[in-house]
Amino acid sequence: MATLIGSSDPNLSISNVFPSQTPKALRPPSAFKSVKFHNCTLFDGYGSKIRRLGRRDHSSQSFIRRFCHRSVVSGPKLASLSSSSLNPIVASSSFDFDVVIVGAGIIGLTIARQFLLQSDLSVAVVDAAVPCSGASGAGQGYIWMIHKTPGSDIWELAMRSKQLWEILADSIQHQGMSPLEILGWRKTGSLLIGRTPEELNILKGRVQQLAEAGLEAEYLSGHALLSEEPALEVGKEGGAAFLPDDCQLDAYRTVSFIEEGNRHFASNGRYAEFYHDPATYLLRSGCNGEIQAIQTSKNTLYCRKAIVIAAGSWSGSLMQDLVRGSNVVLDVPVKPRKGHLLVVENSNMLQLNHGLMEVGYVDHQMVSQCYTNNASKFVDHDQTLSISMTATMDAMGNLVLGSSRQFAGFNTEVDDVIINQIWSRAGEFFPSIRELSLADFTKNRKVRVGLRPYMPDGKPIIDTVPGLPKVLIATGHEGGGLSMALGTAELVADMVLGNTLKVNNAPFSFQGRCCS
């Protein structure tokens, strides 16, 4: 008998948990070229349509049996933990996997990829929306070490992850494909820019630290910096730390590549995606208390090996929902940190040779401000906002300017005041921007808004959840999700598989960081 964790409603009924028909708005996009079976999306090895199976179609059972099992779960099989009468809940379909991953951002998808490539385990990815709909799709794609500190808690993970990204780009190149076309991968190098004597001293010290850590690092004075970036203006006292080997990628191209690679394992029953299907509860065994499955809005996903929560900014609240009604008490202090990026398309106002970032980005110095939010028409006196200049050219040649940081809950509305501040801040570094009005670019500009998963101590959590030995969490990377994704994926898989860890996981543990 399995016990349902997470339900606080004793009157929960089949009608509001497992709708008989999935609304069109919740169905996966038709562009996925997928075949649907019991609210599950199945792909052949190339992401192409195999055939459409109706709910009563038994003609392809040999394929389906390798992938999942069909069952109607009723009676005492599932019951509400909070109900004194243990009211039964009937599930429309259930599936068996070795690993279930909640979250289809860059962290979740790369974890799935790692299990598929390095083991023979079957993997399911669950998401309340679709891939790249959170922080992953709203970033600038930094694979940079310039703003990271050697010897810090995240340094080893960041270095390992950068190495794995470089290996992936090289492997694509060796297969006769273009890493630029596939991943948006470019070795641009990065410049960390200062304009005051105090900032220059910081930069010189950072260059020394990076060089001692084995990286090719160089300090550029004002004249040398101008040679590298003619469009930049920092004055006679300006300078920069330069890492020529830093790279960047395009999040959407990269996620598409990873997702397509994962789908190659679907034809032999090792991979499935459950999009527009939010996770709701955990299921325990009534015999030994072990976690057996995760319940989504449409399906019961049994897992033999592990459940991995990689839901970004939503991971903390999701964990609370998943364990509600149990004796497990968790407080994962990850929270959303909203960010804006301004993308100016097809712009010839300036060209950049490298990725640029001002020193202020490194320590995220917070500037308390009261400002009017044009979208919601109110003045928030409690929000804290910081603006730091970042500037890159993306794989399509668009100018990407940032960036902002603020705590605004889960609000993802565009704030024009912040966009104007980003533009103004960039103008302090680039005369060609200063001479133009942002209003001139209304037709060829876009704004990206994302919610970075922020942890107060600046380190992600990558660990087994206390009291739930089968459940792991990987979240809290804030603005470093893309750059640390492959290292995180390797670490999670090694922890589950019992392999020797390539990275020390102690800095990322629950111990002393989360209440439980």
PDB file of C-alpha atoms in Angstrom, residues 253-512:
ATOM      1  CA  ARG A 253      20.059  26.147 -29.024  1.00  0.00           C
ATOM      2  CA  THR A 254      21.797  24.265 -26.226  1.00  0.00           C
ATOM      3  CA  VAL A 255      18.582  23.093 -24.570  1.00  0.00           C
ATOM      4  CA  SER A 256      17.245  22.000 -27.963  1.00  0.00           C
ATOM      5  CA  PHE A 257      20.410  19.992 -28.619  1.00  0.00           C
ATOM      6  CA  ILE A 258      20.332  18.323 -25.198  1.00  0.00           C
ATOM      7  CA  GLU A 259      16.632  17.563 -25.434  1.00  0.00           C
ATOM      8  CA  GLU A 260      17.033  16.043 -28.903  1.00  0.00           C
ATOM      9  CA  GLY A 261      19.889  13.906 -27.621  1.00  0.00           C
ATOM     10  CA  ASN A 262      17.796  12.708 -24.679  1.00  0.00           C
ATOM     11  CA  ARG A 263      14.971  11.737 -27.017  1.00  0.00           C
ATOM     12  CA  HIS A 264      17.236   9.306 -28.849  1.00  0.00           C
ATOM     13  CA  PHE A 265      16.815   7.067 -25.808  1.00  0.00           C
ATOM     14  CA  ALA A 266      13.022   7.063 -26.001  1.00  0.00           C
ATOM     15  CA  SER A 267      12.785   4.414 -28.709  1.00  0.00           C
ATOM     16  CA  ASN A 268      14.218   1.773 -26.373  1.00  0.00           C
ATOM     17  CA  GLY A 269      12.025   2.836 -23.483  1.00  0.00           C
ATOM     18  CA  ARG A 270      14.593   4.792 -21.478  1.00  0.00           C
ATOM     19  CA  TYR A 271      13.281   8.353 -21.737  1.00  0.00           C
ATOM     20  CA  ALA A 272      10.008  10.258 -21.514  1.00  0.00           C
ATOM     21  CA  GLU A 273       8.869  13.843 -21.056  1.00  0.00           C
ATOM     22  CA  PHE A 274       5.826  14.961 -19.072  1.00  0.00           C
ATOM     23  CA  TYR A 275       5.389  18.656 -19.880  1.00  0.00           C
ATOM     24  CA  HIS A 276       2.511  20.846 -18.729  1.00  0.00           C
ATOM     25  CA  ASP A 277       2.161  18.289 -15.935  1.00  0.00           C
ATOM     26  CA  PRO A 278       3.142  19.765 -12.549  1.00  0.00           C
ATOM     27  CA  ALA A 279       4.348  17.541  -9.725  1.00  0.00           C
ATOM     28  CA  THR A 280       1.946  17.523  -6.777  1.00  0.00           C
ATOM     29  CA  TYR A 281       2.673  14.788  -4.221  1.00  0.00           C
ATOM     30  CA  LEU A 282       5.159  12.152  -3.131  1.00  0.00           C
ATOM     31  CA  LEU A 283       4.006   8.585  -2.517  1.00  0.00           C
ATOM     32  CA  ARG A 284       5.424   6.531   0.344  1.00  0.00           C
ATOM     33  CA  SER A 285       5.264   2.795   0.816  1.00  0.00           C
ATOM     34  CA  GLY A 286       2.864   1.886   3.616  1.00  0.00           C
ATOM     35  CA  CYS A 287       5.188  -0.959   4.553  1.00  0.00           C
ATOM     36  CA  ASN A 288       8.597   0.654   5.003  1.00  0.00           C
ATOM     37  CA  GLY A 289       7.933   4.364   4.457  1.00  0.00           C
ATOM     38  CA  GLU A 290      10.208   4.523   1.411  1.00  0.00           C
ATOM     39  CA  ILE A 291       9.360   7.004  -1.336  1.00  0.00           C
ATOM     40  CA  GLN A 292       7.893   5.018  -4.199  1.00  0.00           C
ATOM     41  CA  ALA A 293       6.599   7.563  -6.685  1.00  0.00           C
ATOM     42  CA  ILE A 294       5.801  11.145  -7.500  1.00  0.00           C
ATOM     43  CA  GLN A 295       2.282  12.173  -8.385  1.00  0.00           C
ATOM     44  CA  THR A 296       1.722  14.745 -11.112  1.00  0.00           C
ATOM     45  CA  SER A 297      -1.531  16.392 -12.101  1.00  0.00           C
ATOM     46  CA  LYS A 298      -2.119  13.612 -14.640  1.00  0.00           C
ATOM     47  CA  ASN A 299       0.121  10.654 -13.865  1.00  0.00           C
ATOM     48  CA  THR A 300       1.732   8.520 -11.190  1.00  0.00           C
ATOM     49  CA  LEU A 301       5.452   8.113 -11.886  1.00  0.00           C
ATOM     50  CA  TYR A 302       7.014   5.277  -9.917  1.00  0.00           C
ATOM     51  CA  CYS A 303      10.770   5.523  -9.463  1.00  0.00           C
ATOM     52  CA  ARG A 304      13.107   2.727  -8.491  1.00  0.00           C
ATOM     53  CA  LYS A 305      16.265   4.733  -7.922  1.00  0.00           C
ATOM     54  CA  ALA A 306      15.789   8.476  -7.338  1.00  0.00           C
ATOM     55  CA  ILE A 307      13.649  11.588  -7.651  1.00  0.00           C
ATOM     56  CA  VAL A 308      15.604  14.765  -8.422  1.00  0.00           C
ATOM     57  CA  ILE A 309      14.043  18.176  -7.756  1.00  0.00           C
ATOM     58  CA  ALA A 310      15.604  20.692 -10.158  1.00  0.00           C
ATOM     59  CA  ALA A 311      12.831  23.254 -10.414  1.00  0.00           C
ATOM     60  CA  GLY A 312      14.916  26.414 -10.051  1.00  0.00           C
ATOM     61  CA  SER A 313      13.244  29.202  -8.103  1.00  0.00           C
ATOM     62  CA  TRP A 314      10.201  27.011  -7.496  1.00  0.00           C
ATOM     63  CA  SER A 315      12.184  24.220  -5.801  1.00  0.00           C
ATOM     64  CA  GLY A 316      11.667  25.477  -2.246  1.00  0.00           C
ATOM     65  CA  SER A 317       7.899  25.914  -2.436  1.00  0.00           C
ATOM     66  CA  LEU A 318       7.592  22.701  -4.451  1.00  0.00           C
ATOM     67  CA  MET A 319       9.410  20.713  -1.765  1.00  0.00           C
ATOM     68  CA  GLN A 320       7.019  22.074   0.855  1.00  0.00           C
ATOM     69  CA  ASP A 321       4.055  21.027  -1.287  1.00  0.00           C
ATOM     70  CA  LEU A 322       5.494  17.569  -1.912  1.00  0.00           C
ATOM     71  CA  VAL A 323       5.997  16.740   1.779  1.00  0.00           C
ATOM     72  CA  ARG A 324       2.923  18.498   3.178  1.00  0.00           C
ATOM     73  CA  GLY A 325       1.041  16.184   5.516  1.00  0.00           C
ATOM     74  CA  SER A 326       4.125  14.134   6.411  1.00  0.00           C
ATOM     75  CA  ASN A 327       6.436  14.330   9.403  1.00  0.00           C
ATOM     76  CA  VAL A 328       9.204  15.735   7.198  1.00  0.00           C
ATOM     77  CA  VAL A 329       9.726  19.455   7.774  1.00  0.00           C
ATOM     78  CA  LEU A 330      11.823  21.298   5.202  1.00  0.00           C
ATOM     79  CA  ASP A 331      12.714  24.921   4.635  1.00  0.00           C
ATOM     80  CA  VAL A 332      14.767  25.289   1.465  1.00  0.00           C
ATOM     81  CA  PRO A 333      15.523  29.044   1.404  1.00  0.00           C
ATOM     82  CA  VAL A 334      15.824  29.368  -2.358  1.00  0.00           C
ATOM     83  CA  LYS A 335      13.808  32.282  -3.705  1.00  0.00           C
ATOM     84  CA  PRO A 336      13.363  34.048  -7.043  1.00  0.00           C
ATOM     85  CA  ARG A 337      15.664  36.916  -7.939  1.00  0.00           C
ATOM     86  CA  LYS A 338      14.209  38.687 -10.946  1.00  0.00           C
ATOM     87  CA  GLY A 339      16.418  39.850 -13.784  1.00  0.00           C
ATOM     88  CA  HIS A 340      15.942  41.854 -16.982  1.00  0.00           C
ATOM     89  CA  LEU A 341      18.045  41.731 -20.143  1.00  0.00           C
ATOM     90  CA  LEU A 342      17.637  44.058 -23.122  1.00  0.00           C
ATOM     91  CA  VAL A 343      18.194  42.558 -26.590  1.00  0.00           C
ATOM     92  CA  VAL A 344      18.688  44.973 -29.490  1.00  0.00           C
ATOM     93  CA  GLU A 345      18.297  43.002 -32.706  1.00  0.00           C
ATOM     94  CA  ASN A 346      20.205  43.617 -35.936  1.00  0.00           C
ATOM     95  CA  SER A 347      21.943  46.566 -34.414  1.00  0.00           C
ATOM     96  CA  ASN A 348      25.020  48.133 -35.964  1.00  0.00           C
ATOM     97  CA  MET A 349      25.394  50.831 -33.306  1.00  0.00           C
ATOM     98  CA  LEU A 350      28.428  49.009 -31.915  1.00  0.00           C
ATOM     99  CA  GLN A 351      30.283  45.740 -32.258  1.00  0.00           C
ATOM    100  CA  LEU A 352      31.886  43.857 -29.388  1.00  0.00           C
ATOM    101  CA  ASN A 353      34.844  41.502 -29.655  1.00  0.00           C
ATOM    102  CA  HIS A 354      34.425  39.992 -26.177  1.00  0.00           C
ATOM    103  CA  GLY A 355      31.905  39.621 -23.392  1.00  0.00           C
ATOM    104  CA  LEU A 356      32.007  42.577 -20.996  1.00  0.00           C
ATOM    105  CA  MET A 357      31.020  42.994 -17.377  1.00  0.00           C
ATOM    106  CA  GLU A 358      31.668  45.728 -14.840  1.00  0.00           C
ATOM    107  CA  VAL A 359      33.262  44.986 -11.479  1.00  0.00           C
ATOM    108  CA  GLY A 360      30.012  45.764  -9.659  1.00  0.00           C
ATOM    109  CA  TYR A 361      28.452  42.602 -11.080  1.00  0.00           C
ATOM    110  CA  VAL A 362      30.793  40.412  -9.063  1.00  0.00           C
ATOM    111  CA  ASP A 363      29.592  41.292  -5.592  1.00  0.00           C
ATOM    112  CA  HIS A 364      26.036  42.219  -6.645  1.00  0.00           C
ATOM    113  CA  GLN A 365      26.169  45.388  -4.588  1.00  0.00           C
ATOM    114  CA  MET A 366      22.620  46.165  -3.630  1.00  0.00           C
ATOM    115  CA  VAL A 367      21.210  49.641  -4.094  1.00  0.00           C
ATOM    116  CA  SER A 368      17.949  50.279  -2.252  1.00  0.00           C
ATOM    117  CA  GLN A 369      15.586  52.241  -4.427  1.00  0.00           C
ATOM    118  CA  CYS A 370      11.974  53.277  -4.496  1.00  0.00           C
ATOM    119  CA  TYR A 371      10.649  53.281  -7.994  1.00  0.00           C
ATOM    120  CA  THR A 372       7.357  53.153  -9.826  1.00  0.00           C
ATOM    121  CA  ASN A 373       6.550  49.853 -11.500  1.00  0.00           C
ATOM    122  CA  ASN A 374       4.772  50.899 -14.693  1.00  0.00           C
ATOM    123  CA  ALA A 375       3.353  47.444 -15.306  1.00  0.00           C
ATOM    124  CA  SER A 376       1.544  47.121 -11.993  1.00  0.00           C
ATOM    125  CA  LYS A 377       1.131  50.838 -11.175  1.00  0.00           C
ATOM    126  CA  PHE A 378       2.450  50.845  -7.650  1.00  0.00           C
ATOM    127  CA  VAL A 379       5.459  52.040  -5.727  1.00  0.00           C
ATOM    128  CA  ASP A 380       7.219  49.315  -3.787  1.00  0.00           C
ATOM    129  CA  HIS A 381       9.349  50.680  -0.969  1.00  0.00           C
ATOM    130  CA  ASP A 382      10.685  47.263   0.067  1.00  0.00           C
ATOM    131  CA  GLN A 383      12.171  45.967  -3.177  1.00  0.00           C
ATOM    132  CA  THR A 384      15.929  46.093  -3.551  1.00  0.00           C
ATOM    133  CA  LEU A 385      17.332  46.677  -7.027  1.00  0.00           C
ATOM    134  CA  SER A 386      20.837  46.586  -8.457  1.00  0.00           C
ATOM    135  CA  ILE A 387      21.923  47.394 -12.005  1.00  0.00           C
ATOM    136  CA  SER A 388      25.323  46.346 -13.376  1.00  0.00           C
ATOM    137  CA  MET A 389      26.591  46.742 -16.919  1.00  0.00           C
ATOM    138  CA  THR A 390      26.984  43.553 -18.911  1.00  0.00           C
ATOM    139  CA  ALA A 391      27.265  43.482 -22.710  1.00  0.00           C
ATOM    140  CA  THR A 392      27.587  40.631 -25.176  1.00  0.00           C
ATOM    141  CA  MET A 393      26.841  39.840 -28.804  1.00  0.00           C
ATOM    142  CA  ASP A 394      24.769  36.671 -29.169  1.00  0.00           C
ATOM    143  CA  ALA A 395      25.105  33.976 -31.831  1.00  0.00           C
ATOM    144  CA  MET A 396      22.737  35.893 -34.146  1.00  0.00           C
ATOM    145  CA  GLY A 397      24.709  39.134 -33.859  1.00  0.00           C
ATOM    146  CA  ASN A 398      22.231  40.833 -31.539  1.00  0.00           C
ATOM    147  CA  LEU A 399      23.441  43.147 -28.783  1.00  0.00           C
ATOM    148  CA  VAL A 400      22.457  41.854 -25.322  1.00  0.00           C
ATOM    149  CA  LEU A 401      22.640  44.361 -22.466  1.00  0.00           C
ATOM    150  CA  GLY A 402      22.128  43.773 -18.761  1.00  0.00           C
ATOM    151  CA  SER A 403      21.626  43.317 -16.076  1.00  0.00           C
ATOM    152  CA  SER A 404      19.285  43.837 -13.166  1.00  0.00           C
ATOM    153  CA  ARG A 405      18.729  42.005  -9.914  1.00  0.00           C
ATOM    154  CA  GLN A 406      15.762  42.454  -7.628  1.00  0.00           C
ATOM    155  CA  PHE A 407      13.548  40.538  -5.244  1.00  0.00           C
ATOM    156  CA  ALA A 408      10.002  40.823  -6.551  1.00  0.00           C
ATOM    157  CA  GLY A 409       8.509  37.432  -5.781  1.00  0.00           C
ATOM    158  CA  PHE A 410       7.476  35.437  -8.838  1.00  0.00           C
ATOM    159  CA  ASN A 411       6.547  38.538 -10.832  1.00  0.00           C
ATOM    160  CA  THR A 412       7.886  38.288 -14.398  1.00  0.00           C
ATOM    161  CA  GLU A 413       6.328  41.436 -15.833  1.00  0.00           C
ATOM    162  CA  VAL A 414       8.632  43.742 -17.784  1.00  0.00           C
ATOM    163  CA  ASP A 415       9.457  46.946 -15.920  1.00  0.00           C
ATOM    164  CA  ASP A 416      10.229  49.762 -18.366  1.00  0.00           C
ATOM    165  CA  VAL A 417      11.888  51.797 -15.639  1.00  0.00           C
ATOM    166  CA  ILE A 418      14.479  49.049 -15.180  1.00  0.00           C
ATOM    167  CA  ILE A 419      15.003  48.695 -18.941  1.00  0.00           C
ATOM    168  CA  ASN A 420      15.701  52.431 -19.158  1.00  0.00           C
ATOM    169  CA  GLN A 421      18.185  52.125 -16.278  1.00  0.00           C
ATOM    170  CA  ILE A 422      19.984  49.260 -18.052  1.00  0.00           C
ATOM    171  CA  TRP A 423      20.215  51.395 -21.198  1.00  0.00           C
ATOM    172  CA  SER A 424      21.504  54.377 -19.230  1.00  0.00           C
ATOM    173  CA  ARG A 425      24.074  52.281 -17.397  1.00  0.00           C
ATOM    174  CA  ALA A 426      25.368  50.862 -20.686  1.00  0.00           C
ATOM    175  CA  GLY A 427      25.632  54.423 -21.997  1.00  0.00           C
ATOM    176  CA  GLU A 428      28.148  55.229 -19.268  1.00  0.00           C
ATOM    177  CA  PHE A 429      30.517  52.735 -20.913  1.00  0.00           C
ATOM    178  CA  PHE A 430      29.610  53.094 -24.605  1.00  0.00           C
ATOM    179  CA  PRO A 431      29.386  56.584 -26.175  1.00  0.00           C
ATOM    180  CA  SER A 432      27.454  55.260 -29.181  1.00  0.00           C
ATOM    181  CA  ILE A 433      24.656  54.142 -26.845  1.00  0.00           C
ATOM    182  CA  ARG A 434      24.746  57.371 -24.893  1.00  0.00           C
ATOM    183  CA  GLU A 435      24.090  59.329 -28.077  1.00  0.00           C
ATOM    184  CA  LEU A 436      20.952  57.364 -28.935  1.00  0.00           C
ATOM    185  CA  SER A 437      17.509  57.107 -27.416  1.00  0.00           C
ATOM    186  CA  LEU A 438      16.089  53.740 -26.486  1.00  0.00           C
ATOM    187  CA  ALA A 439      12.825  54.902 -28.036  1.00  0.00           C
ATOM    188  CA  ASP A 440      14.523  54.619 -31.435  1.00  0.00           C
ATOM    189  CA  PHE A 441      14.662  50.823 -31.035  1.00  0.00           C
ATOM    190  CA  THR A 442      11.062  49.981 -30.193  1.00  0.00           C
ATOM    191  CA  LYS A 443      10.658  47.802 -33.290  1.00  0.00           C
ATOM    192  CA  ASN A 444      13.851  45.763 -32.996  1.00  0.00           C
ATOM    193  CA  ARG A 445      14.248  45.243 -29.296  1.00  0.00           C
ATOM    194  CA  LYS A 446      13.197  42.453 -26.980  1.00  0.00           C
ATOM    195  CA  VAL A 447      13.300  42.048 -23.228  1.00  0.00           C
ATOM    196  CA  ARG A 448      14.138  38.832 -21.423  1.00  0.00           C
ATOM    197  CA  VAL A 449      12.861  38.434 -17.888  1.00  0.00           C
ATOM    198  CA  GLY A 450      13.861  35.474 -15.741  1.00  0.00           C
ATOM    199  CA  LEU A 451      13.793  34.369 -12.126  1.00  0.00           C
ATOM    200  CA  ARG A 452      17.206  33.314 -10.878  1.00  0.00           C
ATOM    201  CA  PRO A 453      17.098  30.713  -8.071  1.00  0.00           C
ATOM    202  CA  TYR A 454      18.824  32.677  -5.297  1.00  0.00           C
ATOM    203  CA  MET A 455      20.396  31.169  -2.190  1.00  0.00           C
ATOM    204  CA  PRO A 456      21.424  33.531   0.634  1.00  0.00           C
ATOM    205  CA  ASP A 457      24.964  32.126   0.843  1.00  0.00           C
ATOM    206  CA  GLY A 458      25.521  32.215  -2.926  1.00  0.00           C
ATOM    207  CA  LYS A 459      25.914  28.437  -3.330  1.00  0.00           C
ATOM    208  CA  PRO A 460      23.571  25.907  -4.922  1.00  0.00           C
ATOM    209  CA  ILE A 461      22.102  22.982  -2.992  1.00  0.00           C
ATOM    210  CA  ILE A 462      23.063  19.630  -4.530  1.00  0.00           C
ATOM    211  CA  ASP A 463      22.282  16.971  -1.973  1.00  0.00           C
ATOM    212  CA  THR A 464      19.972  14.239  -0.745  1.00  0.00           C
ATOM    213  CA  VAL A 465      16.961  15.625   1.101  1.00  0.00           C
ATOM    214  CA  PRO A 466      17.118  14.844   4.857  1.00  0.00           C
ATOM    215  CA  GLY A 467      14.507  12.256   5.805  1.00  0.00           C
ATOM    216  CA  LEU A 468      13.904  11.352   2.156  1.00  0.00           C
ATOM    217  CA  PRO A 469      16.927   9.263   1.093  1.00  0.00           C
ATOM    218  CA  LYS A 470      15.546   8.633  -2.396  1.00  0.00           C
ATOM    219  CA  VAL A 471      14.978  12.338  -3.111  1.00  0.00           C
ATOM    220  CA  LEU A 472      17.717  14.743  -4.194  1.00  0.00           C
ATOM    221  CA  ILE A 473      17.598  18.457  -4.888  1.00  0.00           C
ATOM    222  CA  ALA A 474      19.728  20.502  -7.293  1.00  0.00           C
ATOM    223  CA  THR A 475      18.876  24.191  -7.239  1.00  0.00           C
ATOM    224  CA  GLY A 476      20.077  27.629  -6.154  1.00  0.00           C
ATOM    225  CA  HIS A 477      22.605  28.306  -8.948  1.00  0.00           C
ATOM    226  CA  GLU A 478      21.189  31.826  -9.389  1.00  0.00           C
ATOM    227  CA  GLY A 479      22.866  33.317 -12.494  1.00  0.00           C
ATOM    228  CA  GLY A 480      25.251  30.372 -12.894  1.00  0.00           C
ATOM    229  CA  GLY A 481      22.868  27.632 -13.973  1.00  0.00           C
ATOM    230  CA  LEU A 482      24.122  27.400 -17.541  1.00  0.00           C
ATOM    231  CA  SER A 483      27.773  27.631 -16.579  1.00  0.00           C
ATOM    232  CA  MET A 484      27.518  25.006 -13.802  1.00  0.00           C
ATOM    233  CA  ALA A 485      24.947  22.700 -15.414  1.00  0.00           C
ATOM    234  CA  LEU A 486      27.197  19.914 -16.695  1.00  0.00           C
ATOM    235  CA  GLY A 487      29.222  19.737 -13.487  1.00  0.00           C
ATOM    236  CA  THR A 488      26.004  19.631 -11.460  1.00  0.00           C
ATOM    237  CA  ALA A 489      24.601  16.872 -13.671  1.00  0.00           C
ATOM    238  CA  GLU A 490      27.758  14.801 -13.269  1.00  0.00           C
ATOM    239  CA  LEU A 491      27.720  15.300  -9.493  1.00  0.00           C
ATOM    240  CA  VAL A 492      24.060  14.277  -9.111  1.00  0.00           C
ATOM    241  CA  ALA A 493      24.485  11.172 -11.261  1.00  0.00           C
ATOM    242  CA  ASP A 494      27.639  10.128  -9.414  1.00  0.00           C
ATOM    243  CA  MET A 495      25.859  10.522  -6.057  1.00  0.00           C
ATOM    244  CA  VAL A 496      22.947   8.352  -7.176  1.00  0.00           C
ATOM    245  CA  LEU A 497      25.096   5.727  -8.903  1.00  0.00           C
ATOM    246  CA  GLY A 498      27.636   5.498  -6.085  1.00  0.00           C
ATOM    247  CA  ASN A 499      30.534   6.617  -8.282  1.00  0.00           C
ATOM    248  CA  THR A 500      33.623   8.424  -7.071  1.00  0.00           C
ATOM    249  CA  LEU A 501      32.813  12.130  -7.013  1.00  0.00           C
ATOM    250  CA  LYS A 502      34.872  14.359  -9.306  1.00  0.00           C
ATOM    251  CA  VAL A 503      33.899  17.420  -7.269  1.00  0.00           C
ATOM    252  CA  ASN A 504      33.677  17.853  -3.517  1.00  0.00           C
ATOM    253  CA  ASN A 505      29.958  18.041  -2.735  1.00  0.00           C
ATOM    254  CA  ALA A 506      30.345  19.259   0.882  1.00  0.00           C
ATOM    255  CA  PRO A 507      29.812  22.974   0.052  1.00  0.00           C
ATOM    256  CA  PHE A 508      26.449  22.123  -1.520  1.00  0.00           C
ATOM    257  CA  SER A 509      24.959  20.031   1.272  1.00  0.00           C
ATOM    258  CA  PHE A 510      21.824  20.738   3.314  1.00  0.00           C
ATOM    259  CA  GLN A 511      23.860  20.786   6.501  1.00  0.00           C
ATOM    260  CA  GLY A 512      23.537  24.127   8.281  1.00  0.00           C
TER     261      GLY A 512
END
